[in-house]
mmCIF file of C-alpha atoms and ligand atoms in Angstrom:
data_model
loop_
_atom_site.group_PDB
_atom_site.id
_atom_site.type_symbol
_atom_site.label_atom_id
_atom_site.label_comp_id
_atom_site.label_asym_id
_atom_site.label_seq_id
_atom_site.Cartn_x
_atom_site.Cartn_y
_atom_site.Cartn_z
ATOM 1 C CA UNK A 250 174.934 -150.598 2.612
ATOM 2 C CA UNK A 251 171.706 -149.267 1.139
ATOM 3 C CA UNK A 252 169.374 -151.947 2.525
ATOM 4 C CA UNK A 253 166.111 -150.263 1.492
ATOM 5 C CA UNK A 254 165.425 -152.838 -1.207
ATOM 6 C CA UNK A 255 166.097 -155.824 1.081
ATOM 7 C CA UNK A 256 163.907 -154.348 3.822
ATOM 8 C CA UNK A 257 160.989 -153.716 1.468
ATOM 9 C CA UNK A 258 161.252 -157.322 0.243
ATOM 10 C CA UNK A 259 160.801 -158.541 3.804
ATOM 11 C CA UNK A 260 158.051 -156.049 4.631
ATOM 12 C CA UNK A 261 160.158 -153.961 7.003
ATOM 13 C CA UNK A 262 159.706 -150.185 7.266
ATOM 14 C CA UNK A 263 161.740 -148.005 4.878
ATOM 15 C CA UNK A 264 162.282 -144.235 4.572
ATOM 16 C CA UNK A 265 161.334 -144.314 0.905
ATOM 17 C CA UNK A 266 160.260 -146.783 -1.777
ATOM 18 C CA UNK A 267 163.225 -148.563 -3.379
ATOM 19 C CA UNK A 268 163.401 -148.925 -7.144
ATOM 20 C CA UNK A 269 165.278 -151.044 -9.673
ATOM 21 C CA UNK A 270 164.365 -151.525 -13.317
ATOM 22 C CA UNK A 271 164.049 -154.765 -15.249
ATOM 23 C CA UNK A 272 166.709 -154.794 -18.005
ATOM 24 C CA UNK A 273 168.351 -151.802 -16.330
ATOM 25 C CA UNK A 274 171.680 -152.862 -17.817
ATOM 26 C CA UNK A 275 171.115 -152.764 -21.534
ATOM 27 C CA UNK A 276 170.734 -151.156 -24.882
ATOM 28 C CA UNK A 277 169.115 -147.848 -23.801
ATOM 29 C CA UNK A 278 172.473 -146.930 -22.192
ATOM 30 C CA UNK A 279 175.196 -145.623 -24.543
ATOM 31 C CA UNK A 280 177.843 -146.923 -22.114
ATOM 32 C CA UNK A 281 176.352 -150.423 -22.564
ATOM 33 C CA UNK A 282 176.832 -150.178 -26.341
ATOM 34 C CA UNK A 283 180.462 -149.195 -25.804
ATOM 35 C CA UNK A 284 181.163 -152.405 -23.889
ATOM 36 C CA UNK A 285 178.836 -154.572 -26.007
ATOM 37 C CA UNK A 286 180.436 -153.440 -29.305
ATOM 38 C CA UNK A 287 183.561 -155.418 -28.394
ATOM 39 C CA UNK A 288 181.798 -158.756 -29.009
ATOM 40 C CA UNK A 289 178.557 -160.695 -29.070
ATOM 41 C CA UNK A 290 175.936 -160.649 -26.339
ATOM 42 C CA UNK A 291 176.845 -164.194 -25.242
ATOM 43 C CA UNK A 292 180.542 -163.260 -25.140
ATOM 44 C CA UNK A 293 179.624 -160.413 -22.832
ATOM 45 C CA UNK A 294 177.671 -162.775 -20.551
ATOM 46 C CA UNK A 295 180.719 -165.047 -20.450
ATOM 47 C CA UNK A 296 183.247 -162.283 -19.646
ATOM 48 C CA UNK A 297 182.952 -161.729 -15.885
ATOM 49 C CA UNK A 298 184.865 -158.404 -15.755
ATOM 50 C CA UNK A 299 182.816 -156.842 -18.545
ATOM 51 C CA UNK A 300 179.527 -158.365 -17.348
ATOM 52 C CA UNK A 301 180.239 -156.854 -13.932
ATOM 53 C CA UNK A 302 181.013 -153.495 -15.555
ATOM 54 C CA UNK A 303 177.656 -153.301 -17.362
ATOM 55 C CA UNK A 304 175.844 -154.484 -14.215
ATOM 56 C CA UNK A 305 177.180 -151.455 -12.355
ATOM 57 C CA UNK A 306 176.479 -148.929 -15.142
ATOM 58 C CA UNK A 307 172.821 -148.317 -14.146
ATOM 59 C CA UNK A 308 173.763 -148.198 -10.451
ATOM 60 C CA UNK A 309 176.146 -145.338 -11.248
ATOM 61 C CA UNK A 310 173.941 -143.490 -13.698
ATOM 62 C CA UNK A 311 170.434 -144.000 -12.295
ATOM 63 C CA UNK A 312 171.011 -144.419 -8.566
ATOM 64 C CA UNK A 313 168.796 -147.518 -8.366
ATOM 65 C CA UNK A 314 168.544 -149.348 -5.048
ATOM 66 C CA UNK A 315 169.668 -152.753 -6.349
ATOM 67 C CA UNK A 316 171.939 -154.176 -9.022
ATOM 68 C CA UNK A 317 170.880 -157.152 -11.131
ATOM 69 C CA UNK A 318 173.470 -159.564 -12.417
ATOM 70 C CA UNK A 319 174.119 -159.111 -16.140
ATOM 71 C CA UNK A 320 173.425 -162.443 -17.803
ATOM 72 C CA UNK A 321 170.440 -164.112 -19.456
ATOM 73 C CA UNK A 322 167.847 -166.639 -18.342
ATOM 74 C CA UNK A 323 168.832 -168.905 -21.261
ATOM 75 C CA UNK A 324 172.510 -169.261 -20.360
ATOM 76 C CA UNK A 325 172.125 -172.405 -18.171
ATOM 77 C CA UNK A 326 170.138 -174.173 -20.917
ATOM 78 C CA UNK A 327 173.153 -174.058 -23.202
ATOM 79 C CA UNK A 328 175.103 -175.934 -20.549
ATOM 80 C CA UNK A 329 172.327 -178.520 -20.226
ATOM 81 C CA UNK A 330 173.494 -179.462 -23.706
ATOM 82 C CA UNK A 331 171.348 -177.329 -25.971
ATOM 83 C CA UNK A 332 173.366 -175.030 -28.285
ATOM 84 C CA UNK A 333 172.217 -171.382 -28.054
ATOM 85 C CA UNK A 334 172.613 -168.473 -30.459
ATOM 86 C CA UNK A 335 171.486 -164.873 -30.242
ATOM 87 C CA UNK A 336 170.646 -163.633 -33.721
ATOM 88 C CA UNK A 337 170.597 -159.872 -34.309
ATOM 89 C CA UNK A 338 166.991 -159.696 -35.640
ATOM 90 C CA UNK A 339 165.400 -162.864 -34.246
ATOM 91 C CA UNK A 340 166.710 -162.877 -30.680
ATOM 92 C CA UNK A 341 167.533 -166.204 -28.993
ATOM 93 C CA UNK A 342 167.556 -169.364 -31.129
ATOM 94 C CA UNK A 343 168.038 -173.010 -30.134
ATOM 95 C CA UNK A 344 168.826 -174.700 -33.470
ATOM 96 C CA UNK A 345 168.198 -178.171 -31.968
ATOM 97 C CA UNK A 346 164.865 -177.897 -30.132
ATOM 98 C CA UNK A 347 163.977 -180.495 -27.475
ATOM 99 C CA UNK A 348 160.943 -182.487 -28.616
ATOM 100 C CA UNK A 349 161.666 -186.188 -27.977
ATOM 101 C CA UNK A 350 162.300 -188.530 -25.069
ATOM 102 C CA UNK A 351 165.859 -189.106 -26.306
ATOM 103 C CA UNK A 352 166.520 -185.364 -26.423
ATOM 104 C CA UNK A 353 165.177 -184.875 -22.892
ATOM 105 C CA UNK A 354 167.222 -187.776 -21.572
ATOM 106 C CA UNK A 355 170.378 -186.390 -23.174
ATOM 107 C CA UNK A 356 170.071 -183.113 -21.215
ATOM 108 C CA UNK A 357 172.466 -182.798 -18.290
ATOM 109 C CA UNK A 358 172.424 -180.815 -15.046
ATOM 110 C CA UNK A 359 175.245 -178.251 -15.256
ATOM 111 C CA UNK A 360 177.475 -177.736 -12.256
ATOM 112 C CA UNK A 361 177.390 -174.057 -11.232
ATOM 113 C CA UNK A 362 181.156 -173.744 -10.750
ATOM 114 C CA UNK A 363 182.454 -176.150 -13.408
ATOM 115 C CA UNK A 364 180.013 -175.279 -16.193
ATOM 116 C CA UNK A 365 178.654 -171.849 -15.297
ATOM 117 C CA UNK A 366 181.700 -170.516 -13.483
ATOM 118 C CA UNK A 367 181.578 -167.283 -15.481
ATOM 119 C CA UNK A 368 178.249 -166.423 -13.846
ATOM 120 C CA UNK A 369 179.565 -167.264 -10.391
ATOM 121 C CA UNK A 370 182.744 -165.260 -11.072
ATOM 122 C CA UNK A 371 180.658 -162.277 -12.199
ATOM 123 C CA UNK A 372 178.749 -162.425 -8.912
ATOM 124 C CA UNK A 373 181.974 -162.590 -6.882
ATOM 125 C CA UNK A 374 183.497 -159.656 -8.781
ATOM 126 C CA UNK A 375 180.314 -157.659 -8.324
ATOM 127 C CA UNK A 376 180.166 -158.221 -4.584
ATOM 128 C CA UNK A 377 183.707 -156.797 -4.397
ATOM 129 C CA UNK A 378 183.157 -153.911 -6.810
ATOM 130 C CA UNK A 379 179.770 -152.920 -5.444
ATOM 131 C CA UNK A 380 181.448 -152.906 -2.027
ATOM 132 C CA UNK A 381 178.041 -153.074 -0.369
ATOM 133 C CA UNK A 382 176.712 -149.949 -2.108
ATOM 134 C CA UNK A 383 173.524 -151.757 -3.097
ATOM 135 C CA UNK A 384 172.456 -155.410 -2.918
ATOM 136 C CA UNK A 385 173.000 -157.719 -5.878
ATOM 137 C CA UNK A 386 170.051 -159.614 -7.365
ATOM 138 C CA UNK A 387 170.704 -162.973 -9.034
ATOM 139 C CA UNK A 388 168.090 -164.619 -11.230
ATOM 140 C CA UNK A 389 166.845 -167.490 -13.333
ATOM 141 C CA UNK A 390 163.982 -168.165 -15.682
ATOM 142 C CA UNK A 391 161.004 -170.145 -14.396
ATOM 143 C CA UNK A 392 160.779 -173.699 -15.754
ATOM 144 C CA UNK A 393 157.743 -173.118 -17.987
ATOM 145 C CA UNK A 394 159.296 -170.014 -19.585
ATOM 146 C CA UNK A 395 162.615 -171.796 -20.109
ATOM 147 C CA UNK A 396 160.837 -174.846 -21.541
ATOM 148 C CA UNK A 397 159.062 -172.720 -24.171
ATOM 149 C CA UNK A 398 162.461 -171.691 -25.588
ATOM 150 C CA UNK A 399 163.778 -175.262 -25.626
ATOM 151 C CA UNK A 400 160.624 -176.735 -27.175
ATOM 152 C CA UNK A 401 159.887 -173.950 -29.693
ATOM 153 C CA UNK A 402 163.566 -173.422 -30.526
ATOM 154 C CA UNK A 403 163.292 -169.713 -29.759
ATOM 155 C CA UNK A 404 160.642 -167.052 -29.196
ATOM 156 C CA UNK A 405 157.077 -167.904 -30.174
ATOM 157 C CA UNK A 406 153.754 -166.277 -31.051
ATOM 158 C CA UNK A 407 151.240 -168.838 -29.787
ATOM 159 C CA UNK A 408 153.363 -171.552 -28.106
ATOM 160 C CA UNK A 409 151.766 -174.210 -30.312
ATOM 161 C CA UNK A 410 154.596 -176.749 -29.987
ATOM 162 C CA UNK A 411 154.875 -176.253 -26.212
ATOM 163 C CA UNK A 412 151.141 -176.615 -25.608
ATOM 164 C CA UNK A 413 150.931 -179.602 -27.912
ATOM 165 C CA UNK A 414 153.607 -181.342 -25.851
ATOM 166 C CA UNK A 415 151.752 -180.398 -22.637
ATOM 167 C CA UNK A 416 148.477 -181.826 -23.934
ATOM 168 C CA UNK A 417 149.595 -184.672 -26.234
ATOM 169 C CA UNK A 418 152.662 -185.914 -24.353
ATOM 170 C CA UNK A 419 152.241 -184.831 -20.725
ATOM 171 C CA UNK A 420 154.730 -187.429 -19.472
ATOM 172 C CA UNK A 421 157.478 -186.157 -21.764
ATOM 173 C CA UNK A 422 156.607 -182.556 -20.873
ATOM 174 C CA UNK A 423 156.837 -183.462 -17.171
ATOM 175 C CA UNK A 424 160.236 -185.102 -17.619
ATOM 176 C CA UNK A 425 161.578 -182.031 -19.391
ATOM 177 C CA UNK A 426 160.210 -179.685 -16.744
ATOM 178 C CA UNK A 427 161.590 -181.858 -13.939
ATOM 179 C CA UNK A 428 165.048 -181.591 -15.472
ATOM 180 C CA UNK A 429 164.866 -177.839 -16.011
ATOM 181 C CA UNK A 430 163.629 -177.443 -12.427
ATOM 182 C CA UNK A 431 166.516 -179.451 -11.013
ATOM 183 C CA UNK A 432 168.978 -177.451 -13.113
ATOM 184 C CA UNK A 433 167.436 -174.195 -11.894
ATOM 185 C CA UNK A 434 167.563 -175.179 -8.224
ATOM 186 C CA UNK A 435 171.254 -176.116 -8.457
ATOM 187 C CA UNK A 436 172.000 -172.952 -10.454
ATOM 188 C CA UNK A 437 170.264 -170.619 -8.003
ATOM 189 C CA UNK A 438 171.891 -172.320 -5.010
ATOM 190 C CA UNK A 439 175.218 -171.710 -6.773
ATOM 191 C CA UNK A 440 174.379 -168.025 -7.133
ATOM 192 C CA UNK A 441 173.540 -167.798 -3.429
ATOM 193 C CA UNK A 442 176.834 -169.466 -2.528
ATOM 194 C CA UNK A 443 178.694 -167.038 -4.813
ATOM 195 C CA UNK A 444 177.098 -164.041 -3.065
ATOM 196 C CA UNK A 445 173.718 -163.128 -4.593
ATOM 197 C CA UNK A 446 171.715 -161.156 -2.014
ATOM 198 C CA UNK A 447 168.255 -161.677 -3.535
ATOM 199 C CA UNK A 448 166.919 -163.834 -6.376
ATOM 200 C CA UNK A 449 164.272 -163.172 -9.004
ATOM 201 C CA UNK A 450 162.587 -165.934 -10.988
ATOM 202 C CA UNK A 451 161.320 -164.605 -14.343
ATOM 203 C CA UNK A 452 158.184 -166.331 -15.666
ATOM 204 C CA UNK A 453 157.944 -164.150 -18.747
ATOM 205 C CA UNK A 454 155.409 -166.257 -20.636
ATOM 206 C CA UNK A 455 153.235 -167.576 -17.754
ATOM 207 C CA UNK A 456 150.469 -165.249 -18.955
ATOM 208 C CA UNK A 457 149.842 -167.304 -22.100
ATOM 209 C CA UNK A 458 148.443 -170.132 -19.972
ATOM 210 C CA UNK A 459 144.860 -170.630 -18.824
ATOM 211 C CA UNK A 460 144.746 -170.587 -15.011
ATOM 212 C CA UNK A 461 144.044 -174.353 -14.913
ATOM 213 C CA UNK A 462 147.042 -175.088 -17.161
ATOM 214 C CA UNK A 463 149.242 -172.730 -15.198
ATOM 215 C CA UNK A 464 148.208 -174.654 -12.067
ATOM 216 C CA UNK A 465 149.074 -178.039 -13.598
ATOM 217 C CA UNK A 466 151.954 -177.294 -15.990
ATOM 218 C CA UNK A 467 153.881 -174.307 -14.607
ATOM 219 C CA UNK A 468 153.167 -173.522 -10.945
ATOM 220 C CA UNK A 469 154.268 -176.848 -9.368
ATOM 221 C CA UNK A 470 157.816 -176.357 -10.684
ATOM 222 C CA UNK A 471 158.019 -172.776 -9.414
ATOM 223 C CA UNK A 472 156.826 -173.947 -6.008
ATOM 224 C CA UNK A 473 159.468 -176.675 -5.980
ATOM 225 C CA UNK A 474 162.210 -174.112 -6.663
ATOM 226 C CA UNK A 475 161.022 -171.754 -3.943
ATOM 227 C CA UNK A 476 160.643 -174.574 -1.400
ATOM 228 C CA UNK A 477 164.154 -175.849 -2.184
ATOM 229 C CA UNK A 478 165.736 -172.402 -1.833
ATOM 230 C CA UNK A 479 163.857 -171.611 1.366
ATOM 231 C CA UNK A 480 165.573 -174.639 2.919
ATOM 232 C CA UNK A 481 169.033 -173.175 2.365
ATOM 233 C CA UNK A 482 168.683 -169.374 2.451
ATOM 234 C CA UNK A 483 166.819 -166.415 3.970
ATOM 235 C CA UNK A 484 167.594 -163.989 1.138
ATOM 236 C CA UNK A 485 164.507 -162.479 -0.530
ATOM 237 C CA UNK A 486 162.955 -164.499 -3.342
ATOM 238 C CA UNK A 487 160.992 -162.610 -5.998
ATOM 239 C CA UNK A 488 158.640 -164.331 -8.420
ATOM 240 C CA UNK A 489 157.586 -162.371 -11.501
ATOM 241 C CA UNK A 490 154.812 -163.924 -13.589
ATOM 242 C CA UNK A 491 154.471 -161.595 -16.554
ATOM 243 C CA UNK A 492 150.829 -160.930 -17.527
ATOM 244 C CA UNK A 493 149.969 -162.926 -14.438
ATOM 245 C CA UNK A 494 147.000 -160.955 -13.060
ATOM 246 C CA UNK A 495 144.551 -163.817 -13.670
ATOM 247 C CA UNK A 496 146.956 -166.288 -12.066
ATOM 248 C CA UNK A 497 147.149 -164.399 -8.785
ATOM 249 C CA UNK A 498 144.899 -166.763 -6.770
ATOM 250 C CA UNK A 499 147.561 -169.408 -7.496
ATOM 251 C CA UNK A 500 150.801 -167.375 -7.546
ATOM 252 C CA UNK A 501 150.091 -165.800 -4.154
ATOM 253 C CA UNK A 502 150.554 -169.233 -2.579
ATOM 254 C CA UNK A 503 154.045 -169.820 -3.974
ATOM 255 C CA UNK A 504 155.975 -168.797 -0.856
ATOM 256 C CA UNK A 505 158.094 -166.047 -2.448
ATOM 257 C CA UNK A 506 158.842 -162.948 -0.356
ATOM 258 C CA UNK A 507 157.875 -160.690 -3.259
ATOM 259 C CA UNK A 508 155.521 -161.026 -6.224
ATOM 260 C CA UNK A 509 156.231 -158.906 -9.304
ATOM 261 C CA UNK A 510 153.486 -157.497 -11.560
ATOM 262 C CA UNK A 511 153.119 -155.997 -15.000
ATOM 263 C CA UNK A 512 150.922 -152.922 -15.612
ATOM 264 C CA UNK A 513 147.783 -154.788 -16.683
ATOM 265 C CA UNK A 514 146.520 -154.894 -13.071
ATOM 266 C CA UNK A 515 146.418 -152.048 -10.537
ATOM 267 C CA UNK A 516 148.574 -152.573 -7.463
ATOM 268 C CA UNK A 517 145.567 -151.597 -5.317
ATOM 269 C CA UNK A 518 143.746 -154.631 -6.720
ATOM 270 C CA UNK A 519 146.861 -156.743 -6.049
ATOM 271 C CA UNK A 520 146.885 -155.588 -2.415
ATOM 272 C CA UNK A 521 143.187 -156.450 -2.115
ATOM 273 C CA UNK A 522 144.026 -159.994 -3.198
ATOM 274 C CA UNK A 523 147.302 -160.633 -1.351
ATOM 275 C CA UNK A 524 146.761 -158.555 1.794
ATOM 276 C CA UNK A 525 149.871 -158.483 3.993
ATOM 277 C CA UNK A 526 151.084 -161.937 2.984
ATOM 278 C CA UNK A 527 153.840 -160.783 0.562
ATOM 279 C CA UNK A 528 155.614 -157.668 -0.656
ATOM 280 C CA UNK A 529 154.903 -156.511 -4.202
ATOM 281 C CA UNK A 530 157.043 -155.222 -7.046
ATOM 282 C CA UNK A 531 156.126 -153.195 -10.099
ATOM 283 C CA UNK A 532 154.442 -152.122 -12.175
ATOM 284 C CA UNK A 533 154.645 -149.025 -14.397
ATOM 285 C CA UNK A 534 154.302 -149.550 -18.161
ATOM 286 C CA UNK A 535 157.873 -149.209 -19.528
ATOM 287 C CA UNK A 536 156.513 -146.926 -22.243
ATOM 288 C CA UNK A 537 155.384 -144.456 -19.549
ATOM 289 C CA UNK A 538 159.013 -143.316 -19.686
ATOM 290 C CA UNK A 539 158.062 -141.571 -22.961
ATOM 291 C CA UNK A 540 155.575 -139.300 -21.142
ATOM 292 C CA UNK A 541 156.572 -135.667 -20.616
ATOM 293 C CA UNK A 542 158.146 -135.115 -17.200
ATOM 294 C CA UNK A 543 155.050 -133.691 -15.466
ATOM 295 C CA UNK A 544 152.817 -136.537 -16.600
ATOM 296 C CA UNK A 545 155.489 -139.093 -15.718
ATOM 297 C CA UNK A 546 155.461 -137.645 -12.206
ATOM 298 C CA UNK A 547 151.673 -138.121 -12.002
ATOM 299 C CA UNK A 548 151.995 -141.689 -13.234
ATOM 300 C CA UNK A 549 154.653 -142.524 -10.644
ATOM 301 C CA UNK A 550 152.550 -140.981 -7.879
ATOM 302 C CA UNK A 551 149.571 -143.086 -8.980
ATOM 303 C CA UNK A 552 151.579 -146.312 -8.737
ATOM 304 C CA UNK A 553 152.926 -145.339 -5.296
ATOM 305 C CA UNK A 554 149.426 -144.488 -4.052
ATOM 306 C CA UNK A 555 148.000 -147.764 -5.364
ATOM 307 C CA UNK A 556 150.718 -149.709 -3.546
ATOM 308 C CA UNK A 557 150.229 -147.836 -0.279
ATOM 309 C CA UNK A 558 148.533 -150.669 1.608
ATOM 310 C CA UNK A 559 151.163 -153.224 0.619
ATOM 311 C CA UNK A 560 153.327 -155.001 3.199
ATOM 312 C CA UNK A 561 156.296 -153.716 1.197
ATOM 313 C CA UNK A 562 156.627 -152.185 -2.268
ATOM 314 C CA UNK A 563 159.587 -152.225 -4.632
ATOM 315 C CA UNK A 564 159.019 -149.855 -7.534
ATOM 316 C CA UNK A 565 159.834 -151.310 -10.958
ATOM 317 C CA UNK A 566 158.548 -151.289 -14.495
ATOM 318 C CA UNK A 567 156.012 -153.943 -15.458
ATOM 319 C CA UNK A 568 158.515 -155.416 -17.912
ATOM 320 C CA UNK A 569 161.941 -154.562 -19.323
ATOM 321 C CA UNK A 570 162.907 -150.997 -20.187
ATOM 322 C CA UNK A 571 162.943 -150.637 -23.990
ATOM 323 C CA UNK A 572 166.122 -149.738 -25.940
ATOM 324 C CA UNK A 573 164.564 -146.516 -27.357
ATOM 325 C CA UNK A 574 164.192 -144.985 -23.855
ATOM 326 C CA UNK A 575 166.021 -141.742 -23.082
ATOM 327 C CA UNK A 576 168.362 -142.631 -20.181
ATOM 328 C CA UNK A 577 167.637 -139.219 -18.644
ATOM 329 C CA UNK A 578 163.971 -140.217 -18.285
ATOM 330 C CA UNK A 579 165.056 -143.284 -16.327
ATOM 331 C CA UNK A 580 167.253 -141.075 -14.125
ATOM 332 C CA UNK A 581 164.258 -138.792 -13.560
ATOM 333 C CA UNK A 582 161.971 -141.719 -12.708
ATOM 334 C CA UNK A 583 164.345 -142.958 -9.999
ATOM 335 C CA UNK A 584 164.588 -139.446 -8.491
ATOM 336 C CA UNK A 585 160.810 -139.037 -8.551
ATOM 337 C CA UNK A 586 160.128 -142.420 -6.919
ATOM 338 C CA UNK A 587 162.530 -141.529 -4.110
ATOM 339 C CA UNK A 588 161.209 -137.979 -3.661
ATOM 340 C CA UNK A 589 157.490 -138.685 -3.851
ATOM 341 C CA UNK A 590 157.648 -141.767 -1.629
ATOM 342 C CA UNK A 591 159.592 -139.807 1.015
ATOM 343 C CA UNK A 592 156.958 -137.069 0.912
ATOM 344 C CA UNK A 593 154.162 -139.623 1.240
ATOM 345 C CA UNK A 594 155.721 -140.967 4.442
ATOM 346 C CA UNK A 595 156.183 -137.499 6.014
HETATM 347 O O1 CP3 B 839 167.694 -156.989 -16.177
HETATM 348 C C1 CP3 B 839 168.907 -156.824 -16.405
HETATM 349 O O2 CP3 B 839 169.419 -155.701 -16.585
HETATM 350 C C2 CP3 B 839 169.841 -158.038 -16.331
HETATM 351 C C3 CP3 B 839 170.086 -158.714 -17.559
HETATM 352 C C4 CP3 B 839 169.019 -159.554 -18.235
HETATM 353 C C5 CP3 B 839 169.032 -159.771 -19.645
HETATM 354 N N1 CP3 B 839 168.058 -160.684 -19.939
HETATM 355 C C6 CP3 B 839 169.967 -159.159 -20.579
HETATM 356 C C7 CP3 B 839 169.687 -159.193 -22.032
HETATM 357 C C8 CP3 B 839 167.964 -160.305 -17.717
HETATM 358 C C9 CP3 B 839 167.483 -160.396 -16.289
HETATM 359 C C10 CP3 B 839 167.380 -161.021 -18.799
HETATM 360 C C11 CP3 B 839 166.269 -161.977 -18.640
HETATM 361 C C12 CP3 B 839 165.606 -162.502 -19.828
HETATM 362 N N2 CP3 B 839 166.159 -162.912 -21.003
HETATM 363 C C13 CP3 B 839 164.225 -162.787 -19.900
HETATM 364 C C14 CP3 B 839 163.256 -162.574 -18.772
HETATM 365 C C15 CP3 B 839 162.820 -161.164 -18.677
HETATM 366 C C16 CP3 B 839 161.878 -160.750 -19.764
HETATM 367 O O3 CP3 B 839 162.289 -159.897 -20.569
HETATM 368 O O4 CP3 B 839 160.757 -161.260 -19.789
HETATM 369 C C17 CP3 B 839 163.956 -163.330 -21.166
HETATM 370 C C18 CP3 B 839 162.598 -163.763 -21.691
HETATM 371 C C19 CP3 B 839 165.199 -163.412 -21.852
HETATM 372 C C20 CP3 B 839 165.436 -163.988 -23.204
HETATM 373 C C21 CP3 B 839 165.996 -162.993 -24.119
HETATM 374 N N3 CP3 B 839 167.259 -162.440 -24.015
HETATM 375 C C22 CP3 B 839 165.391 -162.465 -25.283
HETATM 376 C C23 CP3 B 839 163.994 -162.806 -25.770
HETATM 377 C C24 CP3 B 839 166.327 -161.604 -25.867
HETATM 378 C C25 CP3 B 839 166.191 -160.907 -27.196
HETATM 379 C C26 CP3 B 839 165.278 -159.749 -27.096
HETATM 380 C C27 CP3 B 839 166.025 -158.552 -26.617
HETATM 381 O O5 CP3 B 839 165.571 -157.905 -25.681
HETATM 382 O O6 CP3 B 839 167.079 -158.287 -27.226
HETATM 383 C C28 CP3 B 839 167.470 -161.547 -25.039
HETATM 384 C C29 CP3 B 839 168.702 -160.734 -25.226
HETATM 385 C C30 CP3 B 839 169.141 -159.875 -24.092
HETATM 386 N N4 CP3 B 839 169.152 -160.202 -22.765
HETATM 387 C C31 CP3 B 839 169.736 -158.575 -24.217
HETATM 388 C C32 CP3 B 839 170.072 -158.154 -22.924
HETATM 389 C C33 CP3 B 839 170.772 -156.874 -22.537
HETATM 390 C C34 CP3 B 839 170.018 -157.848 -25.517
HETATM 391 C C35 CP3 B 839 171.281 -158.386 -26.063
HETATM 392 C C36 CP3 B 839 172.057 -157.394 -26.915
HETATM 393 O O7 CP3 B 839 172.872 -156.617 -26.366
HETATM 394 O O8 CP3 B 839 171.880 -157.444 -28.138
#
């Protein structure tokens, strides 16, 4: 198997810098549209054979060093008892947002096999079909990020309803987050049992919090998840706090093997702050893939040079690849990361 990604996560020496791309299975790939056109996005997530097929598409086309399970961070919330829709223009919508004690108490903890068996089946199919070509990454959302969707009822501009609950009803907020955290721990343990070879926790909206609120209202739940998983598995754990540069003094203590970063901080500054304590992942602006080839090469070299002092570096974009991206640019980026990082080691 290509173990470059797993080694970099653990800070072991590699011949080159591994790369995978957030949202690497998705709408920028014409072959994704072919599969997706047969039904809704949620149907696709719930069809293990087809979900496995789109997971492998970027491995075949781009030559990335890891596959990431095709699913969505919001899928387990539906099975907690909160109906979920994906609307074409608006994105995810929870028509019955969770804002009361009764609503929190009514939420259940889904069983990975009984309730989310389609995710576990997708993982099992993928382990067979990937046949150890590259490792498979499983994932979840972080509790704060998941809570924003449940409380707001979908995506949000300023997280008014979430922050009001945090500040006006901290006990209720804590009960909701406790439940989401428990659900996430059980869900991720299920993914490990099904065969996930690394896990990433996406904290997409952590960056909207002041550092003191992140410390009190988001971080403790992330730490609980990482501590619980570390008791049962050695596979690499990646924590990605989007727009999390100002949270680094806190996030670097979370116990993950890898911290992911967006492009708003230089990886050299990250290395100054974390030293050799963790590996790092990131962090090119996804829109850099619209640069002409020669300038893209310079940009990739810059990121690799900035990450040079890291314990381990996994190249990635700072957030998801956008649907308008030319797939050939993504192919080129993977080639360049491999080539330049090999040259830098020579
Ligand atoms: O990375 C991958 O290739 C694996 C698949 C994956 C998806 N979503 C597929 C998806 C992963 C890891 C996610 C995580 C996810 N989902 C996050 C965390 C990462 C991030 O972007 O910050 C979040 C916040 C979500 C919630 C979500 N799902 C939103 C806000 C949307 C609508 C916006 C959008 O990009 O369309 C989705 C839908 C979604 N998730 C799509 C895909 C491929 C598009 C669905 C379609 O085909 O129409």
